[in-house]
Amino acid sequence: MNDKKIFKLLQEWFPVLELREIPKKKYRPIFQQFLAWMSAEKLGKHSQAYLMSVDSENPHENGLEQCAILQLMNSDIRLAQQQIRNRTIPLCEHYAKHKQVIGKYYNVNTQVFDIVLEEIYELLKSKKLELIIIYAE
């Protein structure tokens, strides 16, 4: 599948993107151009995004609140975020308490990241969604 077909497919999935001009061929392979094209929109007090950015250093910043599709489906995003916190905060507290024993080579954020993705996946599965695009810098 060529890159233009990907942009056209995204326009079919997200009708608001039909209003945006597909970038010229030389710019389509540049990820920053793609991010700009898919950028979030401000609607009232809320932002809507078609890509969710997960901060690897702070996985609780995972973009769920801005996810346009979940907003349109009236998903209980706060509940999902609370479930993520309920699972990750004890893990982080345990690591902080026992960091000397566990060692500096253990990356607790990796495990937290897995939990975040697992909870997002469960939320999407409950809505019968089949594809989500998540990126991390």
Coordinates of C-alpha atoms in Angstrom, one line a residue, residues 25-125:
K25 CA 4.5 13.3 -2.1
K26 CA 7.9 14.5 -0.9
Y27 CA 6.4 15.4 2.6
R28 CA 4.3 12.2 3.1
P29 CA 7.1 10.0 4.4
I30 CA 8.1 12.6 7.1
F31 CA 6.5 11.6 10.4
Q32 CA 6.2 15.1 11.7
Q33 CA 4.2 16.1 8.6
F34 CA 1.9 13.1 9.2
L35 CA 1.4 14.2 12.9
A36 CA 0.6 17.8 11.8
W37 CA -1.9 16.5 9.3
M38 CA -3.5 14.3 12.0
S39 CA -3.3 17.0 14.6
A40 CA -5.8 17.5 17.3
E41 CA -8.7 19.9 17.0
K42 CA -10.1 22.2 19.7
L43 CA -13.8 21.7 20.1
G44 CA -15.3 23.8 22.8
K45 CA -13.5 23.1 26.1
H46 CA -12.1 19.8 24.8
S47 CA -9.5 18.7 22.3
Q48 CA -10.0 15.8 19.9
A49 CA -7.2 13.8 18.5
Y50 CA -7.0 10.9 16.1
L51 CA -3.6 9.8 17.4
M52 CA -2.8 9.1 21.0
S53 CA 0.6 10.0 22.2
V54 CA 1.9 8.1 25.2
D55 CA 4.8 9.7 27.2
S56 CA 7.2 6.9 28.0
E57 CA 8.4 8.8 31.1
N58 CA 4.9 9.4 32.3
P59 CA 2.5 6.8 30.9
H60 CA -0.4 8.3 32.7
E61 CA -0.2 11.0 30.0
N62 CA -1.7 8.7 27.4
G63 CA -4.0 10.8 25.3
L64 CA -7.2 9.0 26.3
E65 CA -9.0 12.2 27.1
Q66 CA -8.3 13.6 23.7
C67 CA -9.2 10.5 21.7
A68 CA -11.9 11.7 19.3
I69 CA -13.3 8.2 18.7
L70 CA -13.7 7.4 22.3
Q71 CA -15.3 10.8 22.9
L72 CA -17.8 10.2 20.0
M73 CA -18.6 6.8 21.5
N74 CA -19.3 8.4 24.9
S75 CA -16.7 6.1 26.5
D76 CA -16.1 6.4 30.2
I77 CA -12.6 7.6 29.8
R78 CA -12.3 8.7 33.4
L79 CA -13.1 5.2 34.6
A80 CA -10.4 3.8 32.3
Q81 CA -7.9 6.3 33.6
Q82 CA -8.8 5.4 37.1
Q83 CA -8.3 1.7 36.4
I84 CA -4.9 2.5 35.0
R85 CA -4.0 4.5 38.1
N86 CA -5.3 1.8 40.4
R87 CA -3.0 -0.7 38.8
T88 CA 0.1 1.4 38.3
I89 CA 0.3 3.6 41.5
P90 CA 0.9 0.6 43.8
L91 CA 3.5 -0.7 41.4
C92 CA 5.3 2.6 41.4
E93 CA 5.1 2.9 45.1
H94 CA 6.5 -0.6 45.6
Y95 CA 9.4 0.2 43.2
A96 CA 10.2 3.5 45.0
K97 CA 10.2 1.8 48.3
H98 CA 12.4 -1.1 47.3
K99 CA 14.5 0.5 44.6
Q100 CA 17.8 -0.3 46.4
V101 CA 16.9 -4.0 46.4
I102 CA 15.3 -4.2 43.0
G103 CA 18.2 -2.4 41.4
K104 CA 18.7 0.4 39.0
Y105 CA 18.5 -1.9 35.9
Y106 CA 14.8 -2.5 36.4
N107 CA 12.6 0.0 34.4
V108 CA 9.3 0.3 36.2
N109 CA 8.0 2.5 33.5
T110 CA 8.1 -0.4 31.0
Q111 CA 5.8 -2.4 33.2
V112 CA 3.6 0.7 33.8
F113 CA 3.5 1.2 30.0
D114 CA 2.4 -2.4 29.5
I115 CA -0.5 -1.9 32.0
V116 CA -1.5 1.4 30.2
L117 CA -1.7 -0.3 26.8
E118 CA -3.5 -3.3 28.3
E119 CA -6.2 -1.1 29.8
I120 CA -6.5 0.9 26.6
Y121 CA -6.9 -2.3 24.7
E122 CA -9.6 -3.6 27.1
L123 CA -11.5 -0.3 26.7
L124 CA -11.3 -0.5 22.9
K125 CA -12.2 -4.2 22.9

